[in-house]
Coordinates of C-alpha atoms and ligand atoms in Angstrom, one line a residue:
M1 CA 38.0 -12.5 25.4
K2 CA 38.6 -10.1 22.5
Y3 CA 36.1 -8.3 20.3
S4 CA 36.2 -7.3 16.7
S5 CA 33.7 -5.8 14.2
T6 CA 31.2 -7.8 12.3
R7 CA 32.6 -6.1 9.2
G8 CA 36.2 -7.1 10.0
A9 CA 38.1 -3.8 10.2
D10 CA 41.0 -4.1 12.5
A11 CA 40.5 -7.8 13.2
E12 CA 44.3 -8.0 13.9
H13 CA 43.9 -5.5 16.7
P14 CA 40.9 -6.8 18.6
K15 CA 39.6 -4.9 21.6
S16 CA 38.7 -5.7 25.2
F17 CA 35.3 -5.3 26.8
C18 CA 35.7 -2.0 28.5
D19 CA 37.0 -0.4 25.3
I20 CA 34.0 -1.3 23.2
L21 CA 31.6 -0.7 26.1
L22 CA 31.7 3.1 25.6
E23 CA 32.2 3.1 21.9
G24 CA 29.0 2.1 20.2
L25 CA 29.4 1.3 16.5
A26 CA 32.8 0.1 15.3
P27 CA 34.7 2.5 13.0
D28 CA 33.8 0.5 9.9
G29 CA 30.0 0.8 10.7
G30 CA 29.8 -2.8 12.0
L31 CA 29.0 -4.1 15.5
Y32 CA 31.4 -5.6 18.0
L33 CA 31.2 -9.3 18.7
P34 CA 33.5 -11.6 20.7
Q35 CA 35.9 -13.5 18.4
T36 CA 34.6 -16.8 19.9
Y37 CA 31.9 -17.7 22.3
P38 CA 32.8 -19.4 25.6
V39 CA 31.3 -22.9 25.5
L40 CA 30.3 -24.5 28.8
T41 CA 30.9 -28.1 29.6
E42 CA 28.2 -30.4 31.0
D43 CA 29.9 -30.1 34.3
E44 CA 30.0 -26.3 34.3
L45 CA 26.3 -26.2 33.4
T46 CA 25.5 -28.4 36.3
K47 CA 27.4 -26.1 38.6
L48 CA 25.4 -23.1 37.4
R49 CA 22.0 -24.7 38.0
P50 CA 21.6 -24.0 41.7
L51 CA 23.0 -20.4 41.7
S52 CA 21.2 -17.3 42.6
Y53 CA 20.5 -14.7 39.9
A54 CA 23.5 -12.5 40.9
D55 CA 25.9 -15.4 41.2
L56 CA 24.7 -16.8 37.8
A57 CA 25.1 -13.4 36.3
Y58 CA 28.7 -13.2 37.5
E59 CA 29.5 -16.7 36.2
I60 CA 28.1 -15.9 32.7
M61 CA 29.5 -12.3 32.5
H62 CA 33.0 -12.8 33.6
R63 CA 33.5 -15.1 30.6
F64 CA 32.9 -12.1 28.4
I65 CA 34.4 -9.4 30.6
D66 CA 38.0 -10.3 31.5
D67 CA 39.3 -6.7 31.9
I68 CA 37.5 -5.9 35.1
P69 CA 39.0 -7.6 38.2
A70 CA 36.8 -10.5 39.4
D71 CA 36.0 -8.9 42.8
D72 CA 34.9 -5.6 41.2
L73 CA 32.7 -7.3 38.7
R74 CA 31.1 -9.4 41.4
K75 CA 30.4 -6.2 43.4
I76 CA 28.8 -4.5 40.4
V77 CA 26.6 -7.5 39.7
N78 CA 25.6 -7.9 43.4
K79 CA 24.7 -4.2 43.5
T80 CA 22.5 -4.5 40.4
Y81 CA 20.5 -7.7 40.9
T82 CA 18.7 -7.1 44.2
K83 CA 15.3 -7.7 45.5
E84 CA 15.0 -3.9 46.2
V85 CA 15.4 -3.0 42.6
F86 CA 13.6 -6.0 40.9
G87 CA 10.9 -6.7 43.5
T88 CA 11.9 -10.3 43.9
G89 CA 15.1 -12.2 44.8
D90 CA 14.6 -14.3 41.7
I91 CA 14.9 -11.2 39.5
T92 CA 13.2 -13.0 36.6
P93 CA 10.7 -15.4 38.2
I94 CA 8.9 -18.1 36.1
H95 CA 5.2 -18.0 36.1
T96 CA 3.8 -21.3 34.9
L97 CA 0.6 -20.9 32.9
E98 CA 0.1 -24.6 32.3
K99 CA 2.2 -27.7 31.8
N100 CA 5.1 -26.8 29.5
L101 CA 4.0 -23.2 29.0
H102 CA 5.7 -20.6 31.1
L103 CA 6.1 -16.8 31.3
L104 CA 9.5 -15.5 32.2
K105 CA 8.7 -12.3 34.1
C106 CA 11.4 -9.8 33.1
S107 CA 9.5 -6.6 33.8
N108 CA 9.7 -6.1 37.6
G109 CA 12.4 -3.4 37.4
P110 CA 11.9 0.3 38.0
T111 CA 10.4 1.1 34.6
L112 CA 8.3 -2.1 34.2
A113 CA 10.0 -3.4 31.0
F114 CA 12.7 -6.0 30.5
K115 CA 15.2 -3.4 29.4
D116 CA 15.8 -2.6 33.1
I117 CA 17.6 -5.9 33.5
A118 CA 20.5 -4.9 31.2
M119 CA 20.3 -1.1 31.7
Q120 CA 20.5 -1.3 35.5
F121 CA 23.7 -3.3 35.1
L122 CA 25.0 -0.8 32.5
G123 CA 24.4 2.1 34.9
H124 CA 26.7 0.6 37.6
L125 CA 29.2 -0.5 35.0
F126 CA 29.5 2.9 33.4
E127 CA 30.0 4.6 36.7
Y128 CA 32.7 2.1 37.5
V129 CA 34.6 2.3 34.2
L130 CA 34.3 6.1 34.0
A131 CA 35.7 6.5 37.6
K132 CA 38.7 4.2 36.7
R133 CA 39.4 6.3 33.6
H134 CA 38.7 9.6 35.3
A135 CA 36.3 10.2 32.4
E136 CA 32.8 11.3 31.9
I137 CA 30.1 10.7 29.3
N138 CA 27.1 12.6 28.0
I139 CA 24.6 10.0 26.8
L140 CA 22.5 11.3 23.9
G141 CA 19.5 9.1 23.0
A142 CA 16.2 9.0 21.3
T143 CA 13.3 7.0 22.6
S144 CA 9.8 6.0 21.7
G145 CA 9.2 5.1 25.4
D146 CA 10.8 2.1 27.0
T147 CA 14.5 2.6 26.3
G148 CA 14.6 6.2 27.4
S149 CA 13.0 5.5 30.8
A150 CA 15.1 2.4 31.4
A151 CA 18.3 4.4 30.6
E152 CA 17.2 7.3 32.8
Y153 CA 16.4 5.2 35.8
A154 CA 19.6 3.3 35.4
M155 CA 21.8 6.5 35.1
K156 CA 20.1 8.9 37.5
G157 CA 22.5 9.9 40.2
K158 CA 25.4 8.1 38.6
K159 CA 28.7 10.0 38.8
G160 CA 30.3 11.0 35.5
V161 CA 27.1 10.4 33.5
R162 CA 24.5 12.8 32.1
V163 CA 21.6 11.7 30.0
F164 CA 20.1 13.9 27.2
M165 CA 17.0 12.0 26.1
L166 CA 14.9 13.1 23.1
S167 CA 11.4 11.9 22.8
P168 CA 8.5 12.7 20.3
H169 CA 6.4 15.4 21.9
E170 CA 2.9 14.1 22.9
K171 CA 3.5 10.8 21.2
M172 CA 4.3 8.6 24.3
S173 CA 1.6 7.2 26.6
P174 CA 0.8 9.4 29.6
F175 CA 2.3 6.7 31.8
Q176 CA 5.6 6.7 29.8
C177 CA 5.7 10.6 29.9
A178 CA 5.2 10.6 33.6
Q179 CA 7.9 8.0 34.2
M180 CA 10.5 10.0 32.4
F181 CA 9.5 13.6 33.0
S182 CA 8.9 13.3 36.7
L183 CA 12.6 12.5 37.3
Q184 CA 14.1 15.5 39.1
D185 CA 17.8 14.4 39.1
K186 CA 20.0 17.1 37.6
N187 CA 22.0 14.6 35.5
I188 CA 18.8 13.7 33.6
I189 CA 17.7 16.1 30.8
N190 CA 14.5 15.4 29.0
V191 CA 13.9 17.1 25.6
A192 CA 10.5 16.6 23.9
V193 CA 10.8 17.2 20.1
R194 CA 7.9 18.5 18.1
G195 CA 8.0 15.5 15.7
V196 CA 8.0 11.7 15.5
F197 CA 10.5 9.2 16.9
D198 CA 12.5 9.2 13.6
D199 CA 13.0 13.0 13.9
C200 CA 14.5 12.4 17.3
Q201 CA 16.7 9.6 15.9
D202 CA 17.9 11.9 13.1
I203 CA 18.9 14.6 15.5
V204 CA 21.0 12.1 17.5
K205 CA 22.7 11.0 14.3
A206 CA 23.3 14.6 13.2
V207 CA 24.9 15.5 16.6
S208 CA 27.0 12.2 16.7
N209 CA 28.2 12.7 13.1
D210 CA 29.7 16.1 14.1
L211 CA 32.9 14.3 15.3
E212 CA 34.5 17.4 16.7
F213 CA 31.4 18.1 18.9
K214 CA 31.1 14.4 19.8
V215 CA 34.7 14.3 21.1
K216 CA 34.6 17.7 22.8
Y217 CA 31.4 17.0 24.6
K218 CA 32.0 13.2 25.2
I219 CA 28.8 12.1 23.5
G220 CA 28.0 8.4 24.0
A221 CA 25.1 6.1 23.6
V222 CA 23.2 3.3 25.3
N223 CA 21.2 2.1 22.4
S224 CA 20.3 -1.5 21.9
I225 CA 23.5 -2.3 20.0
N226 CA 25.5 -1.8 23.2
W227 CA 27.3 -5.1 23.8
G228 CA 27.1 -4.7 27.6
R229 CA 23.3 -4.9 27.3
I230 CA 23.4 -8.1 25.3
V231 CA 25.7 -9.8 27.7
A232 CA 23.4 -9.0 30.6
Q233 CA 20.5 -10.4 28.7
V234 CA 22.2 -13.8 28.2
V235 CA 21.8 -14.5 31.9
Y236 CA 18.1 -14.9 32.1
Y237 CA 18.0 -17.5 29.4
F238 CA 20.1 -19.7 31.7
K239 CA 18.0 -18.8 34.7
A240 CA 14.8 -19.7 32.9
Y241 CA 16.3 -23.0 31.6
F242 CA 17.3 -24.1 35.0
A243 CA 13.9 -23.1 36.4
V244 CA 11.8 -25.2 34.1
T245 CA 14.1 -28.3 33.8
K246 CA 15.5 -30.9 36.2
S247 CA 18.5 -32.0 34.1
N248 CA 20.6 -30.8 31.3
D249 CA 19.4 -33.4 28.8
E250 CA 16.1 -31.6 28.5
K251 CA 15.5 -29.0 25.8
V252 CA 13.6 -25.8 26.1
S253 CA 12.2 -23.4 23.5
F254 CA 11.9 -19.6 24.0
A255 CA 9.4 -17.2 22.4
V256 CA 10.8 -13.6 22.2
P257 CA 8.8 -10.5 21.2
S258 CA 11.4 -8.9 18.9
G259 CA 12.2 -5.5 17.5
N260 CA 15.8 -4.7 17.3
F261 CA 16.8 -8.4 17.7
G262 CA 18.7 -7.7 20.9
N263 CA 16.8 -9.9 23.2
V264 CA 16.6 -12.9 21.0
L265 CA 20.3 -12.5 20.0
A266 CA 21.1 -13.0 23.7
G267 CA 19.1 -16.3 23.5
H268 CA 21.2 -17.2 20.4
I269 CA 24.4 -16.6 22.3
A270 CA 23.2 -18.6 25.3
R271 CA 22.5 -21.5 22.8
M272 CA 26.0 -21.1 21.2
M273 CA 27.4 -21.3 24.8
G274 CA 25.9 -24.8 25.1
L275 CA 22.5 -24.1 26.7
P276 CA 20.2 -26.8 25.5
V277 CA 17.8 -24.6 23.6
K278 CA 15.5 -26.2 21.0
H279 CA 13.9 -23.3 19.3
L280 CA 14.2 -19.5 19.5
I281 CA 11.0 -18.1 18.3
V282 CA 11.3 -14.6 16.9
A283 CA 7.9 -13.0 17.3
T284 CA 7.1 -9.7 15.5
N285 CA 4.1 -7.5 15.1
E286 CA 2.9 -6.1 11.8
N287 CA 6.4 -4.8 11.3
D288 CA 7.6 -8.2 10.1
V289 CA 11.0 -7.7 8.6
L290 CA 12.5 -10.4 10.8
D291 CA 9.6 -12.9 10.2
E292 CA 10.1 -12.4 6.5
F293 CA 13.8 -13.2 6.7
F294 CA 13.4 -16.4 8.7
K295 CA 10.6 -17.6 6.4
T296 CA 12.1 -16.6 3.0
G297 CA 15.8 -15.7 3.3
K298 CA 15.0 -12.1 2.1
Y299 CA 16.0 -9.3 4.4
R300 CA 14.3 -6.0 3.5
P301 CA 14.4 -3.3 6.1
R302 CA 11.5 -1.0 5.7
K303 CA 11.7 2.7 5.1
T304 CA 10.5 4.9 7.9
A305 CA 7.4 5.8 6.0
D306 CA 6.5 2.0 5.7
T307 CA 7.0 1.4 9.4
R308 CA 3.5 0.9 11.0
Q309 CA 2.5 2.3 14.3
T310 CA 1.0 -0.5 16.2
S311 CA -0.3 -1.4 19.7
S312 CA 3.0 -3.0 20.5
P313 CA 5.0 0.2 19.8
S314 CA 8.3 -1.0 21.3
M315 CA 8.5 -3.4 18.4
D316 CA 7.8 -0.9 15.7
I317 CA 11.2 -1.1 14.2
S318 CA 12.1 -1.0 10.5
K319 CA 15.7 -2.2 10.7
A320 CA 16.8 -4.7 13.3
S321 CA 20.3 -3.4 14.2
N322 CA 21.5 -6.4 16.2
F323 CA 20.6 -8.8 13.3
E324 CA 24.0 -8.1 11.8
R325 CA 25.6 -9.9 14.8
F326 CA 23.7 -13.0 14.0
L327 CA 24.6 -12.7 10.3
L328 CA 28.3 -13.0 11.1
D329 CA 27.6 -16.4 12.8
L330 CA 25.4 -17.5 9.9
V331 CA 28.1 -16.8 7.3
W332 CA 30.8 -18.9 9.1
R333 CA 32.2 -15.7 10.6
D334 CA 33.4 -14.3 7.4
P335 CA 33.3 -10.5 7.8
A336 CA 33.7 -9.9 4.1
V337 CA 30.4 -11.6 3.5
V338 CA 28.7 -9.5 6.1
R339 CA 30.3 -6.4 4.6
E340 CA 28.8 -7.3 1.2
L341 CA 25.4 -8.1 2.6
M342 CA 25.2 -4.8 4.5
R343 CA 26.4 -2.9 1.4
K344 CA 23.4 -4.4 -0.4
V345 CA 21.1 -3.3 2.4
D346 CA 22.4 0.3 2.1
Q347 CA 22.5 0.5 -1.7
E348 CA 19.9 -2.0 -2.9
G349 CA 17.5 -1.9 0.0
G350 CA 18.1 -5.5 1.1
F351 CA 19.5 -8.9 0.3
D352 CA 18.3 -12.5 -0.5
I353 CA 20.2 -15.5 0.7
S354 CA 17.5 -18.1 -0.2
H355 CA 19.7 -19.5 -3.0
C356 CA 22.9 -19.9 -1.1
E357 CA 24.5 -22.3 1.3
Y358 CA 23.7 -20.0 4.3
W359 CA 20.0 -20.6 3.8
H360 CA 20.5 -24.3 4.2
R361 CA 22.6 -23.8 7.3
L362 CA 19.9 -21.6 9.0
P363 CA 17.8 -24.4 10.6
A364 CA 20.9 -25.5 12.6
F365 CA 20.5 -22.3 14.6
G366 CA 17.0 -23.2 15.8
F367 CA 15.2 -20.0 14.8
I368 CA 11.5 -20.1 14.0
S369 CA 9.4 -16.9 13.4
G370 CA 5.9 -15.5 13.2
A371 CA 4.1 -12.3 13.1
S372 CA 0.9 -11.1 14.7
S373 CA -1.8 -8.4 14.3
H374 CA -3.7 -6.0 16.6
A375 CA -6.6 -8.5 16.5
D376 CA -4.3 -11.3 17.6
R377 CA -3.0 -9.3 20.5
M378 CA -6.4 -8.4 21.7
R379 CA -7.6 -12.0 21.5
I380 CA -4.5 -13.4 23.3
I381 CA -4.7 -10.8 26.1
R382 CA -8.4 -11.8 26.6
N383 CA -7.7 -15.6 26.4
V384 CA -4.8 -15.3 28.9
W385 CA -7.0 -13.3 31.2
E386 CA -9.9 -15.8 31.0
R387 CA -7.8 -18.9 31.2
Y388 CA -5.1 -18.0 33.7
K389 CA -6.5 -14.9 35.4
I390 CA -3.4 -12.8 34.6
E391 CA -2.9 -9.6 32.6
I392 CA -0.2 -9.4 30.0
D393 CA 0.9 -6.5 27.9
T394 CA 0.6 -6.2 24.1
H395 CA 4.3 -7.1 23.4
T396 CA 4.2 -10.2 25.5
A397 CA 0.9 -11.1 23.7
D398 CA 2.8 -11.0 20.4
G399 CA 5.3 -13.6 21.8
L400 CA 2.5 -15.8 23.1
R401 CA 0.6 -15.7 19.9
V402 CA 3.6 -17.1 17.9
A403 CA 4.5 -19.5 20.7
E404 CA 1.1 -21.1 20.7
Q405 CA 1.6 -22.0 17.0
H406 CA 4.9 -23.8 17.8
R407 CA 4.4 -25.8 21.0
E408 CA 5.7 -29.3 20.9
P409 CA 4.8 -32.1 23.2
G410 CA 7.3 -32.6 26.0
V411 CA 9.3 -29.4 25.2
P412 CA 8.8 -26.6 27.7
M413 CA 8.0 -23.3 26.0
V414 CA 9.2 -20.2 27.9
C415 CA 7.6 -16.9 26.7
L416 CA 9.5 -13.8 27.6
E417 CA 7.3 -11.1 29.2
T418 CA 8.9 -7.9 28.0
A419 CA 6.7 -5.3 29.7
L420 CA 3.9 -5.0 32.3
P421 CA 0.4 -4.1 31.0
A422 CA 0.3 -1.0 33.2
K423 CA 2.5 0.7 30.6
F424 CA 0.0 0.2 27.9
E425 CA -3.3 1.0 29.7
A426 CA -5.4 2.0 26.7
S427 CA -4.8 -1.3 24.8
I428 CA -5.6 -3.4 27.9
V429 CA -8.8 -1.5 28.4
E430 CA -9.7 -2.2 24.8
A431 CA -9.0 -5.9 25.2
L432 CA -10.4 -6.5 28.7
G433 CA -12.8 -3.6 29.4
H434 CA -10.9 -2.7 32.6
K435 CA -7.7 -0.9 33.5
P436 CA -4.7 -3.1 34.2
A437 CA -3.3 -3.4 37.7
R438 CA -0.5 -1.0 38.6
P439 CA 2.4 -2.1 40.8
T440 CA 2.6 -0.3 44.1
G441 CA 4.3 3.0 43.9
F442 CA 2.9 3.8 40.5
D443 CA -0.6 4.8 41.5
E444 CA -0.4 8.6 41.1
I445 CA 2.6 8.8 38.8
E446 CA 0.8 11.1 36.3
A447 CA 0.2 13.6 39.0
R448 CA 3.9 14.1 39.9
P449 CA 5.5 17.4 38.7
Q450 CA 7.1 17.0 35.3
R451 CA 10.3 18.7 34.0
F452 CA 11.1 18.8 30.3
D453 CA 11.8 21.2 27.4
V454 CA 9.9 21.3 24.2
I455 CA 11.9 22.1 21.1
E456 CA 11.4 22.2 17.3
I457 CA 13.1 19.5 15.1
D458 CA 16.6 21.2 15.2
A459 CA 19.9 19.5 16.0
A460 CA 21.5 23.0 16.7
V461 CA 19.1 23.5 19.5
V462 CA 20.0 20.2 21.1
K463 CA 23.7 21.0 20.7
A464 CA 23.2 24.4 22.4
K465 CA 21.4 22.6 25.2
I466 CA 24.3 20.2 25.7
V467 CA 26.8 23.0 25.7
A468 CA 24.8 25.0 28.2
V469 CA 24.3 22.1 30.6
V470 CA 27.8 20.7 30.4
G471 CA 29.3 24.2 30.7
G472 CA 27.0 25.2 33.5
Q473 CA 27.8 22.0 35.6
G474 CA 31.5 22.4 35.1
G475 CA 32.0 19.5 32.7
Ligands
PLP1 C1 12.5 -3.2 23.4 C2 11.3 -4.0 23.5 C3 11.1 -5.1 22.7 C4 12.0 -5.5 21.6 O1 13.2 -6.0 22.1 P1 14.5 -6.1 21.1 O2 15.6 -6.5 21.9 O3 14.6 -4.8 20.4 O4 14.2 -7.2 20.0 C5 9.9 -5.9 23.0 N1 9.1 -5.5 23.9 C6 9.2 -4.5 24.7 C7 8.2 -4.1 25.8 C8 10.4 -3.7 24.6 O5 10.5 -2.6 25.3

């Protein structure tokens, strides 16, 4: 299995999994993608059906990761997907709401959002690869809440890894602050920036663009374009499919609350591998760039100033980074076309494919889309509570809202639960008039001692911090 960039640079010298794992963007600004997808036969699918989550994860992942010995990969996977970490041996259990309407519960990991599923794997994988290469990494990231905490809980205590996480000062929910800032591990460094999320993101870019600094201080990333995260997310689409069907002639649709297009891209890859998926429903909130594309063929990423702050904040994204990976499949894998489309995004603010052959090809990939509003989320959270007596979070509500418009008789609909309501208490109180249940162990989280620095919007200060910590710990 070899990987090359969506924009085609160096296609004659494709790379292996471990090489791209630590690299982030390809040198030409594109994203790495396998040169072909492994396609499963009917027989192979049947063999996967009875497997446990960890065994299934191994079977899917080893097809993408052929430069880690099988025994080692199996160990990493077994260490990651345990009842201790995810609260249940099923890892992503199905909760049936009614006939042919299911929730896939992906949020039982340490930070109560689906990002743990991939990030926990990445934590073990990084530790393994870095040890093999006698290397270390300083992960520099920016978060508006979920990614940062998932990364920190995955990387805390891991050898060879430090995390420097920037977050907007006093902009995250009290629960999210408590989750991140109460970590006392010395390889986790929290920095609160007096600004908004985009200011944090700009600092990360400024530091990473200083190539000399980046190399000297081994700066890396775990943002949502990381291919290792996507691979790990493919697994639960298979798990869910097997959980709601009896045989492989049945088709299933998935509804996915989407922001950076990472989660639903994993569904697309599962489908390309031969999983019988009928529709992949891309659900957005008011930030509807993706909905607009799937409805009109126009892709117009918004400017930061036009990105709305909503009650499903983890989907407040103006530019869906992983979308470029799907584009390559859409344009018959011609990187020159992707290059041109992305040039238009950079220079003209977007592109429109509604008049070309690609637009007519789009339905073959099974995507459907929809957007929802704050009022929709509140209504869905109330309905689900009244009808099924369970609490869902605002992002999951976005998914269910679009799912309910596209249910088909006889086709199971699986809605991905992407976070637990406890993370977004204020919105649940608004919808239901009471606080959401908290999983055990989280009762007094806001009362724990917190450890973080507050800084102005200044990349130089962040660099100085990295130099001090790395130097001080003998990096
Ligand atoms: C990250 C996140 C999303 C969006 O997922 P993408 O992979 O970026 O599309 C949706 N819901 C929650 C709760 C998230 O944390």
